[in-house]
XYZ file of C-alpha atoms in Angstrom:
596
model
C 32.026 -35.047 -38.522
C 29.280 -32.413 -38.549
C 31.690 -29.682 -39.662
C 33.246 -31.972 -42.290
C 29.781 -32.664 -43.718
C 29.010 -28.947 -43.570
C 32.237 -28.238 -45.467
C 31.291 -30.721 -48.198
C 27.789 -29.239 -48.441
C 29.160 -25.724 -48.819
C 31.595 -26.863 -51.543
C 28.781 -28.612 -53.409
C 26.579 -25.533 -53.144
C 29.372 -23.261 -54.368
C 29.808 -25.522 -57.411
C 26.057 -25.326 -57.959
C 26.146 -21.509 -57.780
C 29.088 -21.413 -60.199
C 27.256 -23.647 -62.664
C 23.996 -21.682 -62.437
C 25.277 -18.102 -62.219
C 28.752 -18.307 -63.790
C 27.907 -15.991 -66.685
C 27.149 -13.163 -64.241
C 30.657 -12.943 -62.753
C 31.305 -9.569 -64.399
C 28.050 -8.122 -63.066
C 28.802 -9.470 -59.599
C 32.272 -7.892 -59.753
C 30.647 -4.529 -60.552
C 28.273 -4.985 -57.607
C 31.273 -5.727 -55.380
C 32.965 -2.514 -56.502
C 29.746 -0.579 -55.924
C 29.482 -2.074 -52.444
C 33.013 -0.997 -51.578
C 32.509 2.488 -53.003
C 29.204 2.883 -51.167
C 30.837 1.762 -47.937
C 33.720 4.193 -48.376
C 31.358 7.096 -48.994
C 29.230 6.240 -45.975
C 32.389 5.877 -43.899
C 33.560 9.319 -44.982
C 30.117 10.755 -44.261
C 29.981 9.193 -40.805
C 33.497 10.351 -39.963
C 32.462 13.841 -40.995
C 29.779 13.738 -38.298
C 32.471 13.803 -35.598
C 33.753 17.311 -36.407
C 30.121 18.390 -36.938
C 29.257 17.327 -33.379
C 32.459 18.995 -32.243
C 31.281 22.298 -33.739
C 27.971 21.957 -31.915
C 29.228 20.769 -28.524
C 32.615 22.517 -28.640
C 34.022 19.136 -27.640
C 37.716 18.421 -27.987
C 36.811 15.863 -30.597
C 37.908 18.526 -33.068
C 41.515 17.544 -32.265
C 40.955 13.911 -33.215
C 42.703 12.404 -36.227
C 39.375 12.192 -38.070
C 38.630 15.881 -37.595
C 42.185 16.883 -38.523
C 42.097 14.785 -41.691
C 38.786 16.257 -42.878
C 39.991 19.777 -42.013
C 43.133 19.211 -44.104
C 41.004 18.005 -47.037
C 38.960 21.216 -46.866
C 42.084 23.373 -46.760
C 43.605 21.386 -49.637
C 40.670 22.148 -51.964
C 40.518 25.777 -50.785
C 37.230 25.598 -48.829
C 36.771 27.121 -45.391
C 36.306 24.533 -42.655
C 33.008 25.823 -41.305
C 29.806 24.152 -40.186
C 28.050 25.422 -43.340
C 30.447 23.748 -45.768
C 30.748 20.680 -43.550
C 26.964 20.163 -43.758
C 27.100 20.568 -47.549
C 29.975 18.081 -47.704
C 28.113 15.469 -45.602
C 24.908 15.892 -47.646
C 26.846 15.578 -50.925
C 28.595 12.404 -49.750
C 25.321 10.704 -48.805
C 23.594 11.855 -52.032
C 26.411 10.392 -54.134
C 26.202 7.212 -52.058
C 22.441 7.011 -52.708
C 22.997 7.408 -56.464
C 25.623 4.664 -56.440
C 23.325 2.349 -54.479
C 20.542 3.059 -56.985
C 22.890 2.048 -59.796
C 23.720 -1.116 -57.854
C 20.025 -1.883 -57.359
C 19.393 -1.353 -61.072
C 22.226 -3.708 -62.016
C 20.915 -6.255 -59.538
C 17.398 -5.952 -61.001
C 18.745 -6.424 -64.530
C 20.693 -9.505 -63.452
C 17.652 -11.091 -61.814
C 15.228 -10.327 -64.665
C 17.740 -11.368 -67.316
C 18.364 -14.652 -65.513
C 14.616 -15.291 -65.134
C 13.967 -14.782 -68.836
C 16.984 -16.830 -69.964
C 16.316 -19.702 -67.575
C 12.636 -19.967 -68.520
C 13.465 -19.878 -72.228
C 16.303 -22.389 -71.833
C 14.235 -24.815 -69.767
C 11.284 -24.609 -72.157
C 13.574 -25.130 -75.140
C 15.396 -28.074 -73.560
C 12.114 -29.773 -72.664
C 10.668 -29.333 -76.155
C 13.859 -30.649 -77.765
C 14.074 -33.611 -75.380
C 13.425 -37.191 -76.388
C 9.837 -38.400 -76.411
C 10.632 -41.110 -73.850
C 11.783 -38.385 -71.426
C 8.669 -36.271 -71.994
C 6.392 -39.241 -71.355
C 7.807 -39.501 -67.819
C 6.968 -35.894 -66.895
C 3.982 -35.220 -64.662
C 1.249 -32.792 -65.712
C 1.693 -29.437 -63.993
C 5.326 -29.916 -62.955
C 6.794 -28.038 -65.893
C 4.276 -25.202 -65.561
C 5.095 -24.953 -61.838
C 8.800 -24.917 -62.540
C 8.635 -22.235 -65.236
C 6.192 -19.953 -63.427
C 7.220 -20.319 -59.771
C 10.439 -22.238 -59.243
C 12.512 -20.232 -61.724
C 11.234 -17.086 -60.001
C 12.457 -18.487 -56.678
C 15.861 -19.245 -58.201
C 15.998 -15.675 -59.499
C 15.200 -14.488 -55.963
C 18.157 -16.569 -54.790
C 20.383 -14.817 -57.322
C 19.032 -11.508 -56.032
C 19.904 -12.570 -52.477
C 23.433 -13.468 -53.578
C 23.807 -10.038 -55.201
C 22.453 -8.299 -52.099
C 24.757 -10.399 -49.931
C 27.734 -9.085 -51.881
C 26.617 -5.492 -51.336
C 26.067 -6.200 -47.634
C 29.447 -7.895 -47.252
C 31.390 -5.091 -48.906
C 29.394 -2.506 -46.968
C 30.029 -4.393 -43.721
C 33.772 -4.467 -44.378
C 33.845 -0.718 -44.945
C 31.792 -0.062 -41.798
C 34.250 -2.188 -39.843
C 37.249 -0.303 -41.237
C 35.694 3.038 -40.348
C 34.608 1.810 -36.906
C 38.079 0.399 -36.181
C 39.509 3.826 -36.996
C 37.307 5.329 -34.261
C 37.454 2.543 -31.634
C 39.243 -0.750 -32.230
C 38.094 -2.365 -28.975
C 34.391 -1.582 -29.343
C 34.403 -2.661 -33.005
C 36.110 -5.957 -32.150
C 33.595 -6.696 -29.392
C 30.672 -5.913 -31.720
C 32.035 -8.046 -34.566
C 32.810 -11.053 -32.359
C 29.388 -10.806 -30.738
C 27.662 -10.714 -34.133
C 29.615 -13.751 -35.369
C 28.848 -15.726 -32.198
C 25.135 -14.973 -32.528
C 25.158 -16.095 -36.184
C 26.922 -19.357 -35.283
C 24.358 -20.022 -32.535
C 21.502 -19.567 -35.005
C 23.244 -21.475 -37.823
C 21.101 -24.660 -37.411
C 18.017 -22.600 -38.335
C 19.511 -22.030 -41.788
C 19.681 -25.750 -42.560
C 16.268 -26.355 -41.024
C 14.922 -23.639 -43.337
C 16.420 -25.456 -46.327
C 14.823 -28.771 -45.309
C 11.364 -27.242 -44.790
C 11.683 -25.325 -48.067
C 12.597 -28.542 -49.872
C 9.459 -30.208 -48.501
C 7.411 -27.135 -49.484
C 8.742 -27.242 -53.045
C 7.939 -30.949 -53.397
C 4.430 -30.493 -51.982
C 3.797 -27.517 -54.284
C 4.760 -29.586 -57.328
C 2.473 -32.429 -56.281
C -0.385 -29.977 -55.710
C 0.172 -28.479 -59.174
C 0.078 -31.981 -60.670
C -3.109 -32.825 -58.752
C -4.871 -29.626 -59.865
C -3.854 -29.830 -63.539
C -4.630 -33.527 -63.783
C -8.148 -33.122 -62.430
C -9.008 -29.835 -64.134
C -8.299 -31.528 -67.469
C -10.790 -34.229 -66.499
C -13.312 -31.984 -64.745
C -16.176 -33.240 -66.910
C -15.578 -36.791 -65.712
C -15.176 -35.579 -62.130
C -18.595 -33.913 -62.227
C -20.273 -36.770 -64.077
C -19.079 -39.311 -61.491
C -20.066 -37.020 -58.577
C -16.480 -37.101 -57.354
C -16.352 -33.362 -56.636
C -16.829 -33.639 -52.851
C -14.151 -36.310 -52.493
C -11.784 -34.334 -54.671
C -12.354 -31.165 -52.632
C -11.551 -33.139 -49.466
C -8.360 -34.457 -51.038
C -7.406 -30.954 -52.167
C -8.003 -29.554 -48.673
C -5.669 -32.191 -47.210
C -2.972 -31.230 -49.700
C -3.449 -27.510 -49.059
C -3.323 -28.143 -45.289
C 0.086 -29.787 -45.670
C 1.278 -26.742 -47.587
C -0.184 -24.412 -44.936
C 1.682 -26.167 -42.128
C 4.929 -26.033 -44.068
C 4.335 -22.329 -44.755
C 3.852 -21.641 -41.044
C 7.069 -23.497 -40.194
C 8.954 -21.532 -42.827
C 7.598 -18.191 -41.576
C 8.513 -18.999 -37.967
C 12.029 -20.039 -38.965
C 12.455 -16.812 -40.932
C 11.259 -14.613 -38.061
C 13.121 -16.162 -35.098
C 16.475 -14.495 -35.764
C 15.147 -10.990 -36.475
C 12.810 -11.160 -33.459
C 15.759 -11.983 -31.209
C 18.406 -9.800 -32.815
C 16.610 -6.440 -32.680
C 16.233 -6.252 -28.865
C 19.667 -7.844 -28.484
C 21.282 -5.028 -30.501
C 19.666 -2.374 -28.251
C 20.906 -4.144 -25.115
C 24.366 -4.425 -26.646
C 24.479 -0.690 -27.446
C 23.506 0.099 -23.838
C 26.317 -2.176 -22.717
C 28.731 -0.337 -25.007
C 27.649 2.990 -23.568
C 28.393 1.772 -20.044
C 31.701 0.256 -21.118
C 32.820 3.362 -23.014
C 31.654 5.775 -20.314
C 33.536 3.988 -17.542
C 36.817 3.864 -19.455
C 37.293 7.569 -18.825
C 38.211 8.331 -22.440
C 34.661 9.235 -23.450
C 33.970 11.592 -26.384
C 30.330 12.247 -27.202
C 30.914 13.012 -30.924
C 33.075 9.922 -31.376
C 30.653 7.797 -29.347
C 27.680 9.009 -31.408
C 29.522 8.040 -34.588
C 30.573 4.642 -33.242
C 27.020 3.896 -32.054
C 25.725 4.708 -35.542
C 28.389 2.458 -37.053
C 27.660 -0.382 -34.625
C 23.972 -0.062 -35.430
C 24.807 -0.251 -39.135
C 27.147 -3.203 -38.551
C 24.464 -5.054 -36.597
C 21.870 -4.154 -39.218
C 24.156 -5.551 -41.923
C 24.798 -8.685 -39.852
C 21.048 -9.161 -39.428
C 20.422 -8.617 -43.142
C 23.407 -10.839 -43.944
C 21.909 -13.673 -41.886
C 18.425 -13.132 -43.314
C 19.756 -13.309 -46.875
C 21.802 -16.412 -46.033
C 18.594 -17.937 -44.712
C 16.789 -16.720 -47.839
C 19.413 -18.376 -50.030
C 18.961 -21.687 -48.213
C 15.192 -21.246 -48.483
C 15.405 -20.932 -52.275
C 18.238 -23.467 -52.629
C 15.918 -26.494 -53.122
C 14.366 -24.720 -56.115
C 17.807 -24.135 -57.632
C 18.696 -27.788 -57.044
C 15.475 -28.990 -58.688
C 15.593 -26.583 -61.636
C 19.264 -27.370 -62.297
C 18.594 -31.098 -62.011
C 15.691 -30.897 -64.489
C 17.721 -28.726 -66.837
C 20.600 -31.205 -66.778
C 18.284 -34.200 -67.196
C 16.598 -32.561 -70.198
C 20.032 -31.820 -71.674
C 21.112 -35.449 -71.245
C 17.889 -36.555 -72.939
C 18.188 -34.206 -75.899
C 16.715 -35.614 -79.080
C 19.668 -36.585 -81.243
C 19.687 -35.590 -84.889
C 22.738 -37.035 -86.588
C 21.161 -37.143 -90.043
C 21.996 -34.695 -92.822
C 20.406 -36.196 -95.933
C 17.417 -34.481 -97.568
C 13.909 -35.942 -97.520
C 13.465 -37.762 -100.846
C 10.312 -39.850 -101.213
C 9.919 -41.442 -104.625
C 9.254 -45.088 -103.769
C 8.394 -46.154 -100.217
C 8.794 -45.727 -96.471
C 9.801 -49.235 -95.403
C 9.818 -51.048 -92.063
C 12.382 -53.858 -92.312
C 12.369 -56.477 -89.543
C 11.618 -53.794 -86.948
C 11.313 -54.684 -83.262
C 10.686 -52.328 -80.360
C 9.759 -52.412 -76.676
C 9.155 -49.611 -74.195
C 11.299 -49.324 -71.079
C 10.514 -51.964 -68.444
C 8.031 -53.612 -70.815
C 8.178 -56.637 -73.065
C 8.531 -56.260 -76.817
C 5.621 -54.254 -78.291
C 6.276 -55.076 -81.946
C 8.467 -57.919 -83.178
C 10.198 -58.343 -86.532
C 7.651 -56.296 -88.496
C 8.161 -55.569 -92.192
C 5.885 -53.579 -94.517
C 5.960 -50.670 -96.998
C 4.036 -47.428 -97.274
C 4.370 -46.692 -100.969
C 4.303 -43.211 -102.413
C 0.762 -41.813 -102.859
C -0.785 -45.018 -101.508
C -3.554 -45.391 -98.943
C -2.480 -47.806 -96.186
C -4.754 -49.031 -93.399
C -3.648 -50.430 -90.048
C -6.103 -52.232 -87.750
C -5.983 -54.633 -84.827
C -6.935 -55.030 -81.182
C -5.830 -52.488 -78.568
C -2.253 -53.018 -77.455
C -1.342 -54.664 -80.734
C 1.373 -52.110 -81.566
C -0.425 -49.741 -83.956
C 0.439 -46.488 -82.154
C 3.993 -47.752 -81.614
C 4.388 -47.992 -85.389
C 3.225 -44.367 -85.684
C 5.727 -43.269 -83.022
C 8.508 -45.042 -84.895
C 7.416 -43.554 -88.231
C 7.497 -40.079 -86.637
C 10.973 -40.895 -85.243
C 9.822 -40.311 -81.678
C 11.570 -43.598 -80.884
C 14.364 -45.581 -82.513
C 13.875 -49.298 -83.264
C 15.558 -51.797 -80.953
C 16.253 -53.944 -84.002
C 15.776 -53.643 -87.751
C 15.651 -50.442 -89.794
C 13.143 -47.931 -91.115
C 14.144 -46.675 -94.558
C 12.958 -44.004 -96.956
C 13.765 -44.984 -100.535
C 16.476 -47.273 -99.171
C 18.045 -44.615 -96.914
C 17.837 -45.214 -93.128
C 15.591 -42.494 -91.719
C 18.187 -41.842 -88.995
C 20.468 -40.522 -91.773
C 17.850 -37.957 -92.856
C 17.751 -34.504 -91.265
C 15.103 -34.761 -88.531
C 13.516 -31.351 -89.136
C 13.227 -31.938 -92.884
C 11.831 -35.402 -92.223
C 9.068 -34.239 -89.887
C 8.159 -31.273 -92.080
C 7.146 -33.779 -94.742
C 5.080 -35.985 -92.424
C 1.820 -34.654 -90.973
C 0.258 -36.291 -87.943
C -3.355 -36.205 -86.718
C -3.980 -37.784 -83.329
C -7.190 -38.959 -81.691
C -6.247 -36.573 -78.849
C -7.208 -33.278 -80.470
C -4.843 -30.425 -79.654
C -6.196 -26.924 -80.278
C -4.951 -23.672 -78.757
C -7.287 -20.959 -77.467
C -6.900 -18.805 -80.572
C -8.540 -18.281 -83.951
C -9.247 -21.035 -86.450
C -6.698 -19.359 -88.711
C -3.929 -19.572 -86.115
C -4.860 -23.129 -85.186
C -4.417 -24.229 -88.794
C -1.248 -22.179 -89.260
C 0.034 -23.403 -85.862
C 3.296 -21.465 -85.448
C 4.335 -21.840 -89.101
C 4.323 -18.359 -90.621
C 5.310 -19.728 -94.025
C 1.759 -21.060 -94.479
C -0.274 -18.502 -96.442
C -3.939 -17.630 -95.969
C -4.691 -19.194 -99.372
C -3.056 -22.452 -98.270
C -5.191 -22.403 -95.123
C -8.385 -21.909 -97.153
C -7.459 -24.755 -99.510
C -6.645 -27.039 -96.573
C -9.989 -26.222 -94.946
C -11.765 -27.150 -98.178
C -9.853 -30.434 -98.398
C -10.741 -31.214 -94.770
C -14.472 -30.600 -95.425
C -14.583 -27.813 -92.807
C -14.574 -24.736 -95.080
C -18.363 -24.409 -95.395
C -18.786 -24.710 -91.625
C -16.234 -21.938 -91.059
C -17.837 -19.658 -93.651
C -21.207 -19.999 -91.905
C -19.759 -18.468 -88.712
C -19.850 -14.619 -88.459
C -16.123 -14.280 -87.695
C -15.190 -17.080 -90.102
C -11.465 -17.921 -89.875
C -11.021 -15.313 -87.121
C -13.376 -17.205 -84.803
C -11.845 -18.110 -81.435
C -12.087 -21.879 -80.950
C -12.089 -21.664 -77.130
C -10.145 -23.669 -74.584
C -9.225 -26.973 -76.290
C -11.720 -26.084 -79.056
C -14.724 -26.174 -76.744
C -16.819 -23.963 -79.073
C -16.847 -26.673 -81.758
C -18.090 -30.247 -81.937
C -15.668 -33.188 -81.837
C -16.058 -33.727 -85.584
C -15.445 -30.059 -86.370
C -12.386 -29.979 -84.116
C -10.989 -33.054 -85.804
C -11.475 -31.566 -89.272
C -9.722 -28.338 -88.181
C -6.784 -30.475 -87.062
C -6.801 -32.345 -90.393
C -6.800 -28.978 -92.181
C -3.758 -28.028 -90.077
C -1.983 -31.162 -91.288
C -2.931 -30.656 -94.949
C -1.893 -26.972 -94.919
C 1.690 -28.190 -94.549
C 1.472 -29.985 -97.889
C 2.897 -33.234 -96.461
C 4.245 -36.156 -98.433
C 2.887 -38.577 -95.821
C -0.271 -38.072 -93.738
C -0.756 -40.206 -90.620
C -4.223 -40.419 -89.047
C -4.100 -42.161 -85.661
C -7.646 -43.163 -84.657
C -8.810 -39.850 -86.117
C -12.436 -41.028 -86.448
C -12.756 -43.139 -83.295
C -14.821 -40.583 -81.329
C -16.819 -39.084 -84.192
C -20.454 -39.316 -85.208
C -21.343 -40.984 -88.499
C -21.735 -37.696 -90.380
C -18.295 -36.462 -89.303
C -16.746 -39.847 -90.069
C -18.210 -39.800 -93.579
C -16.789 -36.319 -94.200
C -13.328 -37.392 -93.053
C -13.572 -40.540 -95.186
C -14.382 -38.283 -98.133
C -11.325 -36.181 -97.320
C -9.129 -39.280 -97.324
C -10.660 -40.493 -100.601
C -9.893 -37.138 -102.234
C -6.253 -37.446 -101.141
C -5.731 -40.815 -102.829
C -2.986 -40.612 -105.415
C -1.859 -37.170 -104.155
C -0.269 -38.023 -100.804
C 0.642 -41.185 -98.929
C -1.925 -41.818 -96.192
C -1.483 -44.144 -93.220
C -4.733 -44.611 -91.300
C -4.963 -46.401 -87.967
C -8.579 -47.216 -87.258
C -10.977 -49.196 -85.131
C -13.856 -48.248 -87.426
C -13.465 -50.458 -90.468
C -15.414 -48.081 -92.694
C -12.445 -45.703 -92.636
C -10.112 -48.271 -94.238
C -12.450 -50.188 -96.552
C -11.122 -48.369 -99.621
C -7.420 -48.488 -98.751
C -4.884 -49.911 -101.205
C -3.422 -52.288 -98.650
C -4.544 -53.213 -95.151
C -2.263 -54.538 -92.403
C -3.718 -56.357 -89.399
C -1.614 -56.244 -86.225
C -1.974 -58.521 -83.226
C 0.483 -59.057 -80.367
C 3.081 -56.925 -82.109
C 3.057 -58.861 -85.380
C 1.487 -58.434 -88.808
C -0.898 -61.361 -89.040
C -2.722 -60.344 -92.241
C -2.067 -58.046 -95.181
C -3.756 -57.318 -98.499
C -6.616 -55.415 -100.070
C -9.721 -55.301 -97.839
C -11.875 -57.007 -100.472
C -9.367 -59.858 -100.790
C -9.094 -60.287 -97.002
C -12.886 -60.554 -96.761
C -12.774 -63.635 -98.982
C -10.986 -65.508 -96.180
C -13.734 -66.258 -93.668
C -11.132 -67.309 -91.088
C -9.325 -63.978 -91.200
C -9.353 -61.480 -88.322
C -10.557 -58.790 -90.714
C -13.524 -60.892 -91.842
C -14.525 -61.559 -88.216
C -14.323 -57.861 -87.326
C -16.264 -56.916 -90.464
C -18.980 -59.468 -89.657
C -19.271 -58.264 -86.043
C -19.714 -54.702 -87.318
C -22.608 -55.763 -89.500
């Protein structure tokens, strides 16, 4: 049963290798050829040592088939068979072999680096193009860990596979040459090496299991670190540093213990095999000497070959162990890659973005996975160049409406239409290029103000950036800074106040000249001065662009054309703010009164 399970595991792993490294078959074939050629050259060089020793010792080894063959080669090319030319021949063979091995190493390096670059780019691309529901399930730090460390480990596995091919082909050639000198000794050495590898085979699978635990612990540590570094201000304010350090030390201790186990497992075989090979060579000497057919030149060559065979067997085992050590990373990376592929954001639409009348929600219902319905049978319009406000208690469904408008989710029921065309029929890229989104969670990169407003869209000109900054009421602030638009904003915009950061983000949205601007709680964390400036920005946009504002602060939506009040996933009130205030029983009136 154990061997049947082992057989199934090997087949599954071979399929995994084929899936991951299939495009490198041609390169691997070249490495195989290089391995054979290198082995042949070393075999020729080693065989040439026999007549060399014969010259020195005047042993009768010069009558062996090896010596006769090399002598005939010299005579065939018209070179005297002397010790001088034999030394030149041996040196030339090993130099050519070294050059060929260098070429093989270069090819192997190119394969590994090419794979690393392609895999990182492919994973990053697949994650960014994945559905929003898939991205929401990802833990902070896991993707960074996978791209920076795990892909590197998978590349190391590919390198081990390439090296294993070179070792295997080299080992075969050593065996062929050794068999030519002494069949019996070569057979004994090979069988002994195989038996030793079988004995130590359980260590390989133990290495894989410990490596799998190490990989999982490393990912959890990365998540723990990233999660708490992002909230370090809260950690310090709540004096939770000491407790967090203790927790971190426990996690690092687990990783340390796993690292020790892995190191011990990796060193057991080599620690045993090196003295074993010396003892075996001494045994061979005794065996060969007592047979009576002892030739010092031939024995010296066979000992060198046996040493090389054992060295290759040791390296072969170590790389097999290395492959199983990195195998959990390949399994995880491949699994994530496949999961991201299955969750690719579908774009079946091809129609252009045409917005002349309204973006309409028609009887739309939606619920997140494993949760009850978030919004139920909602209908409303965002008319062209109108200012629409959306308010309501937390959990009422406001942000869900934004996610649906951005096409991050599809409705469970009902339709969202743009001028009567279902938004799912509109090209997704064109659709999102015409809708700008500003979140309450400010996202700024550690770059200049200019690059934060441009934000990876090189089609946006410097003039457009300046105009957007003016519209967002941040231009004067930028001009008062020595470096102006070339000022570095710092990590997450730390060099600027919350209000300034928010206005930079609004400028980013406006620089794209959107048809619809969505502000999701964009003023919730701002001071009164910053809120007034953003309100002024919104007022200036009236009649020029459709604006959807989600707000807790009622002052932001007091001048909107139409206000929708959401509660428990339903629109409970709608109308102009001034009209809603006339109804003293309305939710809006109660909220307005509480504010006062």
